[in-house]
Amino acid sequence: MKRDVDFAARSGCDSALVLFRSEAATEFLQRTLFLWAALAHLSAVQSASVHPPCKRFQPIYAFGDSITDTGNQVRTSPGSAPASHLPYGETYFKCPTGRYSDGRLMVDFLTTALNEGLLPPHVGLTDRTGSENFAVAGATALDLPSLHEIANVTSTTPISLDCQISSFNQDSCEVKLSDALVYFGEIGGNDYNYALAARRSMDVVESLISPVMTRISTALSDLISREVKHIVVQGQFPMGCISVYKYVLNGSATDKDGCIVSVNQISDEHNRQLKNVVLDIAGKHKDVSLLFFDTTSAYVRVLQNPKAYGFTNLFDPCYEEGLRLFLGPAFNMTLGNQTCSSPQNYINWDGVHFTEAMYRTLMRLFLERGDFASPSWNFLSGCTYF
């Protein structure tokens, strides 16, 4: 307004005309600001309808293997488990916690996104009325007799999915579960890993998939029968993209992303059947929110555009000595015994597991992008606290 008055004084224009123009400009500005405010409010309302506020879940439970284990194995095998020693845990915790990574896992980022604390491991827990993590490194979907019967292999731990569900049923028998969240982490991968490590044929390895699906389906149905209403089921990682198989099967046919085709076929079929299991159960239980997290698709998204996510090394392990721990002395390889200087730029941590940076990226993709969740509506999409 002062600018208009000053201009009038200099030009000799009628002051009333200047005042009118100033008032008109002010009214126009007010209307414009009101319009922008209304649009912003509408946008917020629409955004809220697409991404509702993050629901508070209590308690939270997790199942699975080393991808999700936050300390159960090291409590049952103190000192002998690789994750009980540095450099495991060096990035975030600055000490080993039993997690098979340099830092946090996907389940840790999920509970952080939910504004909850990290899940305590089941083993050694005194208060069994709250959140718990039942996942154990080395765990299989099938029990030991079934593994032996189908593939003539055994597991590094007797704690299969059956055992985890049994422990859950005991600990949660007096807990209200309608507001609980279950993170059903990767399970079944070790069933295939043990068979591949024992050099079983691909036909034998693939014969494990159907019984693995049966066991997972039964476990999910058991959880629903206990009135659990919110379940996230994590898919299998693309096995052929993992360092250990890239090293052991060096020279085998690879796909356009550089992953071993024959091994990826196993995890791809696992995921195809698992997604169908989830959709089938979801269709039968309309009152249950059941989500399948397509981990492989998210992983491949990172592989195909690594710089966008901060990764410069896609296949080498940051902690190369980890490969020796898992492969044993039979594989004569020249490996370093130090960790890389920048784990945040690596996807693979120890050749079998992944870095905190990769786990963070995958969970962020799951929470923020609907194309990695099935069915398409993701009840966790508003949870982005990390």
Tab-separated table of C-alpha atoms in Angstrom:
chain	number	residue	atom	x	y	z
A	1	MET	CA	0.000	0.000	0.000
A	2	LYS	CA	2.814	2.459	0.835
A	3	ARG	CA	4.249	1.769	-2.581
A	4	ASP	CA	0.953	2.921	-4.235
A	5	VAL	CA	0.739	6.103	-2.100
A	6	ASP	CA	4.342	7.006	-2.807
A	7	PHE	CA	3.745	6.477	-6.501
A	8	ALA	CA	0.637	8.775	-6.320
A	9	ALA	CA	2.553	11.511	-4.586
A	10	ARG	CA	5.197	11.458	-7.249
A	11	SER	CA	2.791	11.370	-10.222
A	12	GLY	CA	-0.002	13.595	-8.924
A	13	CYS	CA	-2.669	10.879	-9.386
A	14	ASP	CA	-5.935	11.085	-7.503
A	15	SER	CA	-5.414	9.709	-3.995
A	16	ALA	CA	-8.906	8.172	-3.891
A	17	LEU	CA	-8.132	6.097	-6.986
A	18	VAL	CA	-4.891	4.935	-5.407
A	19	LEU	CA	-6.726	3.998	-2.191
A	20	PHE	CA	-9.314	2.054	-4.177
A	21	ARG	CA	-6.601	0.177	-6.018
A	22	SER	CA	-4.799	-0.539	-2.753
A	23	GLU	CA	-7.958	-1.865	-1.117
A	24	ALA	CA	-8.682	-3.963	-4.185
A	25	ALA	CA	-5.187	-5.361	-4.102
A	26	THR	CA	-5.544	-6.128	-0.411
A	27	GLU	CA	-8.870	-7.885	-0.992
A	28	PHE	CA	-7.380	-9.845	-3.884
A	29	LEU	CA	-4.464	-10.885	-1.683
A	30	GLN	CA	-6.814	-11.943	1.119
A	31	ARG	CA	-8.938	-13.980	-1.278
A	32	THR	CA	-5.831	-15.569	-2.761
A	33	LEU	CA	-4.507	-16.490	0.658
A	34	PHE	CA	-7.920	-17.899	1.607
A	35	LEU	CA	-7.993	-19.952	-1.579
A	36	TRP	CA	-4.514	-21.334	-0.926
A	37	ALA	CA	-5.469	-22.135	2.666
A	38	ALA	CA	-8.595	-23.926	1.472
A	39	LEU	CA	-6.611	-25.897	-1.081
A	40	ALA	CA	-4.020	-26.789	1.537
A	41	HIS	CA	-6.766	-27.967	3.881
A	42	LEU	CA	-8.379	-30.018	1.115
A	43	SER	CA	-5.002	-31.524	0.261
A	44	ALA	CA	-4.441	-32.412	3.907
A	45	VAL	CA	-7.880	-34.017	4.133
A	46	GLN	CA	-7.290	-35.992	0.949
A	47	SER	CA	-3.836	-36.998	2.159
A	48	ALA	CA	-5.292	-38.132	5.465
A	49	SER	CA	-7.870	-40.226	3.627
A	50	VAL	CA	-5.101	-41.898	1.631
A	51	HIS	CA	-2.613	-42.072	4.506
A	52	PRO	CA	-4.560	-42.124	7.782
A	53	PRO	CA	-2.718	-41.351	11.013
A	54	CYS	CA	-0.464	-44.106	12.266
A	55	LYS	CA	-2.454	-46.497	14.425
A	56	ARG	CA	-1.153	-47.385	17.871
A	57	PHE	CA	-0.556	-51.131	18.114
A	58	GLN	CA	-0.027	-52.868	21.408
A	59	PRO	CA	1.537	-55.321	21.847
A	60	ILE	CA	3.773	-56.014	18.841
A	61	TYR	CA	5.107	-59.489	18.060
A	62	ALA	CA	7.638	-60.754	15.536
A	63	PHE	CA	8.492	-64.174	14.116
A	64	GLY	CA	11.155	-65.328	11.692
A	65	ASP	CA	14.848	-66.098	11.299
A	66	SER	CA	18.105	-64.103	11.425
A	67	ILE	CA	16.622	-61.338	9.281
A	68	THR	CA	14.371	-60.518	12.254
A	69	ASP	CA	16.169	-61.997	15.304
A	70	THR	CA	17.053	-59.240	17.791
A	71	GLY	CA	18.902	-61.427	20.270
A	72	ASN	CA	17.300	-64.828	20.795
A	73	GLN	CA	20.065	-66.919	19.246
A	74	VAL	CA	22.877	-65.261	21.192
A	75	ARG	CA	20.966	-65.867	24.418
A	76	THR	CA	20.610	-69.565	23.674
A	77	SER	CA	24.165	-69.922	22.312
A	78	PRO	CA	26.204	-67.276	24.164
A	79	GLY	CA	29.665	-66.753	22.742
A	80	SER	CA	29.345	-69.158	19.827
A	81	ALA	CA	26.926	-67.136	17.691
A	82	PRO	CA	28.718	-64.805	15.241
A	83	ALA	CA	26.314	-61.994	16.121
A	84	SER	CA	27.547	-62.043	19.719
A	85	HIS	CA	30.811	-60.407	18.615
A	86	LEU	CA	31.862	-57.220	16.873
A	87	PRO	CA	31.708	-56.014	14.154
A	88	TYR	CA	28.039	-57.021	14.414
A	89	GLY	CA	26.196	-54.016	15.810
A	90	GLU	CA	29.069	-51.603	15.251
A	91	THR	CA	27.207	-48.924	13.293
A	92	TYR	CA	24.245	-48.095	15.514
A	93	PHE	CA	24.560	-49.895	18.830
A	94	LYS	CA	28.384	-49.750	18.947
A	95	CYS	CA	28.301	-53.255	20.413
A	96	PRO	CA	26.888	-56.678	19.446
A	97	THR	CA	23.218	-57.169	20.300
A	98	GLY	CA	22.506	-60.452	18.536
A	99	ARG	CA	21.382	-58.781	15.338
A	100	TYR	CA	22.946	-60.117	12.142
A	101	SER	CA	23.822	-56.716	10.755
A	102	ASP	CA	26.000	-53.729	11.495
A	103	GLY	CA	22.977	-52.070	13.089
A	104	ARG	CA	19.215	-52.184	13.091
A	105	LEU	CA	16.933	-54.572	11.211
A	106	MET	CA	13.710	-54.011	9.303
A	107	VAL	CA	11.633	-54.893	12.356
A	108	ASP	CA	13.524	-52.228	14.314
A	109	PHE	CA	12.678	-49.584	11.741
A	110	LEU	CA	9.060	-50.725	11.733
A	111	THR	CA	8.657	-50.351	15.492
A	112	THR	CA	10.444	-46.998	15.302
A	113	ALA	CA	8.008	-45.896	12.594
A	114	LEU	CA	5.198	-46.939	14.928
A	115	ASN	CA	6.739	-44.720	17.615
A	116	GLU	CA	7.426	-47.762	19.769
A	117	GLY	CA	10.627	-49.086	21.289
A	118	LEU	CA	12.737	-51.917	19.912
A	119	LEU	CA	11.242	-55.374	20.405
A	120	PRO	CA	12.850	-57.350	23.229
A	121	PRO	CA	13.899	-60.923	22.405
A	122	HIS	CA	11.720	-63.653	23.881
A	123	VAL	CA	14.575	-65.570	25.517
A	124	GLY	CA	15.284	-64.249	28.991
A	125	LEU	CA	12.309	-61.899	29.028
A	126	THR	CA	10.671	-61.641	32.455
A	127	ASP	CA	7.579	-59.621	31.542
A	128	ARG	CA	5.658	-61.780	29.074
A	129	THR	CA	2.604	-59.511	28.849
A	130	GLY	CA	4.009	-56.975	26.372
A	131	SER	CA	5.738	-56.913	23.008
A	132	GLU	CA	8.106	-59.764	22.121
A	133	ASN	CA	10.299	-60.993	19.311
A	134	PHE	CA	10.262	-64.776	18.820
A	135	ALA	CA	12.470	-64.847	15.700
A	136	VAL	CA	15.607	-66.998	15.944
A	137	ALA	CA	18.608	-66.988	13.629
A	138	GLY	CA	18.788	-70.240	11.678
A	139	ALA	CA	15.097	-71.012	12.174
A	140	THR	CA	13.150	-72.898	9.527
A	141	ALA	CA	9.494	-73.025	8.594
A	142	LEU	CA	9.542	-76.828	8.751
A	143	ASP	CA	10.422	-78.810	11.844
A	144	LEU	CA	13.528	-80.994	11.915
A	145	PRO	CA	11.783	-84.319	11.108
A	146	SER	CA	10.103	-82.785	8.049
A	147	LEU	CA	13.356	-81.244	6.824
A	148	HIS	CA	15.105	-84.578	7.162
A	149	GLU	CA	12.310	-86.499	5.473
A	150	ILE	CA	12.016	-84.197	2.458
A	151	ALA	CA	15.606	-83.102	1.836
A	152	ASN	CA	17.710	-85.188	4.233
A	153	VAL	CA	19.097	-82.047	5.894
A	154	THR	CA	19.003	-80.576	9.375
A	155	SER	CA	18.964	-77.098	10.905
A	156	THR	CA	21.406	-75.185	13.072
A	157	THR	CA	18.612	-74.670	15.602
A	158	PRO	CA	15.688	-76.832	16.733
A	159	ILE	CA	13.531	-73.719	17.094
A	160	SER	CA	11.317	-73.867	14.021
A	161	LEU	CA	8.249	-71.766	13.253
A	162	ASP	CA	6.154	-74.276	15.223
A	163	CYS	CA	8.214	-73.569	18.341
A	164	GLN	CA	7.876	-69.821	17.911
A	165	ILE	CA	4.099	-70.013	17.579
A	166	SER	CA	3.949	-72.303	20.624
A	167	SER	CA	5.932	-69.790	22.700
A	168	PHE	CA	3.652	-67.001	21.500
A	169	ASN	CA	0.547	-68.939	22.517
A	170	GLN	CA	1.948	-69.517	25.994
A	171	ASP	CA	3.042	-65.926	26.558
A	172	SER	CA	-0.043	-64.234	25.111
A	173	CYS	CA	-2.752	-66.467	26.557
A	174	GLU	CA	-4.076	-63.647	28.777
A	175	VAL	CA	-3.263	-60.742	26.451
A	176	LYS	CA	-5.859	-58.856	24.414
A	177	LEU	CA	-4.704	-59.285	20.821
A	178	SER	CA	-7.274	-57.307	18.840
A	179	ASP	CA	-4.995	-54.230	18.945
A	180	ALA	CA	-1.794	-56.214	18.441
A	181	LEU	CA	0.437	-56.165	15.380
A	182	VAL	CA	2.319	-59.229	14.179
A	183	TYR	CA	5.373	-58.835	11.978
A	184	PHE	CA	5.732	-62.225	10.308
A	185	GLY	CA	9.316	-61.890	9.140
A	186	GLU	CA	11.089	-63.920	6.511
A	187	ILE	CA	10.807	-67.642	7.180
A	188	GLY	CA	11.480	-70.547	4.838
A	189	GLY	CA	14.698	-69.181	3.411
A	190	ASN	CA	16.798	-71.378	5.681
A	191	ASP	CA	14.860	-74.455	4.604
A	192	TYR	CA	16.177	-73.808	1.102
A	193	ASN	CA	19.604	-72.621	2.277
A	194	TYR	CA	20.288	-75.837	4.182
A	195	ALA	CA	19.283	-77.932	1.181
A	196	LEU	CA	21.420	-75.861	-1.194
A	197	ALA	CA	24.384	-75.995	1.187
A	198	ALA	CA	24.051	-79.788	1.263
A	199	ARG	CA	24.153	-79.749	-2.555
A	200	ARG	CA	20.695	-81.149	-2.995
A	201	SER	CA	19.276	-80.952	-6.510
A	202	MET	CA	17.072	-78.033	-7.475
A	203	ASP	CA	14.151	-80.441	-7.703
A	204	VAL	CA	14.651	-81.397	-4.059
A	205	VAL	CA	15.001	-77.757	-2.993
A	206	GLU	CA	11.846	-76.798	-4.868
A	207	SER	CA	9.982	-79.713	-3.270
A	208	LEU	CA	10.330	-77.879	0.053
A	209	ILE	CA	8.288	-74.879	-1.078
A	210	SER	CA	4.829	-76.436	-0.875
A	211	PRO	CA	5.209	-77.827	2.680
A	212	VAL	CA	6.785	-74.525	3.739
A	213	MET	CA	3.665	-72.738	2.459
A	214	THR	CA	1.427	-75.158	4.330
A	215	ARG	CA	3.268	-74.452	7.557
A	216	ILE	CA	3.144	-70.694	7.076
A	217	SER	CA	-0.551	-70.820	6.231
A	218	THR	CA	-1.248	-72.841	9.374
A	219	ALA	CA	0.737	-70.383	11.500
A	220	LEU	CA	-1.145	-67.388	10.096
A	221	SER	CA	-4.464	-69.130	10.694
A	222	ASP	CA	-3.394	-69.880	14.270
A	223	LEU	CA	-2.655	-66.197	14.860
A	224	ILE	CA	-6.011	-65.151	13.428
A	225	SER	CA	-7.799	-67.705	15.614
A	226	ARG	CA	-6.272	-65.877	18.588
A	227	GLU	CA	-8.023	-62.671	17.430
A	228	VAL	CA	-4.936	-61.021	15.927
A	229	LYS	CA	-6.282	-58.414	13.488
A	230	HIS	CA	-3.161	-56.864	11.955
A	231	ILE	CA	-0.430	-58.959	10.332
A	232	VAL	CA	2.451	-58.058	8.011
A	233	VAL	CA	3.958	-61.008	6.126
A	234	GLN	CA	7.426	-60.393	4.743
A	235	GLY	CA	8.402	-62.092	1.515
A	236	GLN	CA	11.691	-63.748	0.676
A	237	PHE	CA	14.715	-61.760	-0.451
A	238	PRO	CA	15.974	-62.513	-3.982
A	239	MET	CA	18.357	-65.282	-2.963
A	240	GLY	CA	20.405	-65.117	-6.143
A	241	CYS	CA	21.392	-61.515	-5.374
A	242	ILE	CA	22.975	-62.364	-2.021
A	243	SER	CA	26.770	-62.375	-1.771
A	244	VAL	CA	27.119	-65.954	-0.584
A	245	TYR	CA	25.445	-67.358	-3.701
A	246	LYS	CA	27.260	-64.918	-5.970
A	247	TYR	CA	30.553	-66.271	-4.578
A	248	VAL	CA	29.699	-69.974	-4.421
A	249	LEU	CA	27.968	-70.062	-7.808
A	250	ASN	CA	30.363	-67.713	-9.560
A	251	GLY	CA	30.088	-68.287	-13.298
A	252	SER	CA	26.435	-69.362	-13.190
A	253	ALA	CA	23.894	-67.640	-15.401
A	254	THR	CA	22.785	-64.246	-14.119
A	255	ASP	CA	19.807	-62.039	-14.910
A	256	LYS	CA	19.879	-58.404	-16.037
A	257	ASP	CA	20.333	-57.296	-12.419
A	258	GLY	CA	23.399	-59.495	-11.929
A	259	CYS	CA	21.685	-62.116	-9.749
A	260	ILE	CA	22.008	-65.919	-10.044
A	261	VAL	CA	19.014	-67.102	-12.074
A	262	SER	CA	18.711	-70.652	-10.704
A	263	VAL	CA	18.644	-69.534	-7.062
A	264	ASN	CA	16.331	-66.609	-7.704
A	265	GLN	CA	13.823	-69.034	-9.189
A	266	ILE	CA	13.447	-70.588	-5.733
A	267	SER	CA	12.778	-67.323	-3.904
A	268	ASP	CA	10.542	-66.096	-6.742
A	269	GLU	CA	8.370	-69.208	-6.522
A	270	HIS	CA	8.322	-68.945	-2.730
A	271	ASN	CA	7.066	-65.359	-2.998
A	272	ARG	CA	4.502	-66.182	-5.665
A	273	GLN	CA	2.960	-68.885	-3.515
A	274	LEU	CA	3.263	-66.866	-0.307
A	275	LYS	CA	1.444	-63.907	-1.824
A	276	ASN	CA	-1.363	-66.251	-2.871
A	277	VAL	CA	-1.515	-67.677	0.668
A	278	VAL	CA	-1.827	-64.175	2.114
A	279	LEU	CA	-4.486	-63.089	-0.375
A	280	ASP	CA	-6.442	-66.302	0.156
A	281	ILE	CA	-6.463	-65.927	3.939
A	282	ALA	CA	-7.284	-62.219	3.651
A	283	GLY	CA	-10.247	-63.088	1.454
A	284	LYS	CA	-11.581	-65.487	4.080
A	285	HIS	CA	-11.126	-63.068	6.991
A	286	LYS	CA	-12.490	-59.664	5.990
A	287	ASP	CA	-12.086	-58.359	9.544
A	288	VAL	CA	-8.324	-58.967	9.480
A	289	SER	CA	-5.828	-56.539	7.933
A	290	LEU	CA	-3.262	-58.794	6.308
A	291	LEU	CA	-0.379	-57.415	4.245
A	292	PHE	CA	2.226	-59.092	2.068
A	293	PHE	CA	5.494	-57.159	1.824
A	294	ASP	CA	7.053	-57.897	-1.565
A	295	THR	CA	10.659	-57.723	-0.380
A	296	THR	CA	12.081	-58.938	-3.673
A	297	SER	CA	10.435	-56.188	-5.728
A	298	ALA	CA	11.661	-53.566	-3.269
A	299	TYR	CA	15.161	-55.075	-3.335
A	300	VAL	CA	15.252	-55.078	-7.132
A	301	ARG	CA	14.072	-51.458	-7.158
A	302	VAL	CA	17.203	-50.593	-5.176
A	303	LEU	CA	19.435	-52.708	-7.440
A	304	GLN	CA	18.165	-50.952	-10.537
A	305	ASN	CA	18.668	-47.452	-9.159
A	306	PRO	CA	21.257	-47.793	-6.380
A	307	LYS	CA	22.589	-44.226	-6.388
A	308	ALA	CA	19.125	-42.905	-5.589
A	309	TYR	CA	19.316	-44.815	-2.317
A	310	GLY	CA	22.958	-44.120	-1.548
A	311	PHE	CA	24.439	-47.500	-2.526
A	312	THR	CA	27.647	-47.912	-4.507
A	313	ASN	CA	28.429	-51.603	-3.837
A	314	LEU	CA	25.639	-54.014	-4.680
A	315	PHE	CA	27.073	-57.504	-4.196
A	316	ASP	CA	30.271	-57.516	-2.120
A	317	PRO	CA	29.893	-57.985	1.632
A	318	CYS	CA	31.043	-55.099	3.797
A	319	TYR	CA	32.300	-57.635	6.349
A	320	GLU	CA	34.010	-60.201	4.120
A	321	GLU	CA	35.112	-62.432	6.990
A	322	GLY	CA	31.423	-63.089	7.560
A	323	LEU	CA	31.431	-65.213	4.415
A	324	ARG	CA	34.049	-67.501	5.931
A	325	LEU	CA	31.966	-67.855	9.089
A	326	PHE	CA	29.036	-69.162	7.076
A	327	LEU	CA	30.845	-71.103	4.357
A	328	GLY	CA	33.497	-72.728	6.530
A	329	PRO	CA	37.079	-73.660	5.611
A	330	ALA	CA	36.008	-75.829	2.669
A	331	PHE	CA	35.796	-72.723	0.487
A	332	ASN	CA	39.303	-71.431	-0.136
A	333	MET	CA	38.830	-67.724	-0.742
A	334	THR	CA	40.966	-64.702	-0.134
A	335	LEU	CA	38.900	-62.497	2.139
A	336	GLY	CA	39.576	-59.444	4.230
A	337	ASN	CA	39.067	-59.612	7.979
A	338	GLN	CA	38.129	-55.956	8.384
A	339	THR	CA	34.821	-54.270	7.727
A	340	CYS	CA	34.447	-51.740	4.950
A	341	SER	CA	34.805	-48.077	5.861
A	342	SER	CA	31.363	-47.098	4.569
A	343	PRO	CA	28.687	-49.729	5.345
A	344	GLN	CA	26.040	-47.150	4.486
A	345	ASN	CA	27.041	-47.597	0.836
A	346	TYR	CA	26.831	-51.408	0.891
A	347	ILE	CA	23.755	-53.591	0.473
A	348	ASN	CA	25.313	-56.794	1.812
A	349	TRP	CA	26.751	-56.960	5.311
A	350	ASP	CA	28.326	-60.384	5.880
A	351	GLY	CA	27.464	-62.210	2.683
A	352	VAL	CA	24.206	-63.618	4.039
A	353	HIS	CA	22.571	-60.654	5.752
A	354	PHE	CA	22.222	-56.978	4.923
A	355	THR	CA	23.390	-53.634	6.214
A	356	GLU	CA	21.368	-51.323	8.392
A	357	ALA	CA	21.246	-48.934	5.435
A	358	MET	CA	19.581	-51.568	3.248
A	359	TYR	CA	17.121	-52.607	5.938
A	360	ARG	CA	16.182	-48.963	6.482
A	361	THR	CA	15.684	-48.432	2.746
A	362	LEU	CA	13.497	-51.515	2.345
A	363	MET	CA	11.249	-50.654	5.286
A	364	ARG	CA	10.919	-47.087	4.064
A	365	LEU	CA	9.887	-48.342	0.619
A	366	PHE	CA	7.297	-50.600	2.225
A	367	LEU	CA	5.808	-47.864	4.382
A	368	GLU	CA	5.895	-45.058	1.826
A	369	ARG	CA	5.126	-46.808	-1.463
A	370	GLY	CA	1.943	-48.780	-1.994
A	371	ASP	CA	3.337	-50.811	-4.894
A	372	PHE	CA	5.253	-53.136	-2.553
A	373	ALA	CA	2.251	-54.107	-0.416
A	374	SER	CA	-0.609	-56.485	-1.234
A	375	PRO	CA	-3.537	-56.000	-0.949
A	376	SER	CA	-2.951	-52.464	-2.190
A	377	TRP	CA	-4.232	-50.647	0.912
A	378	ASN	CA	-1.370	-50.486	3.404
A	379	PHE	CA	-2.671	-49.892	6.939
A	380	LEU	CA	0.860	-48.833	7.951
A	381	SER	CA	1.307	-46.184	5.252
A	382	GLY	CA	0.909	-43.309	7.710
A	383	CYS	CA	3.717	-44.591	9.919
A	384	THR	CA	6.903	-42.785	8.926
A	385	TYR	CA	8.560	-41.649	12.147
A	386	PHE	CA	12.084	-42.785	11.265
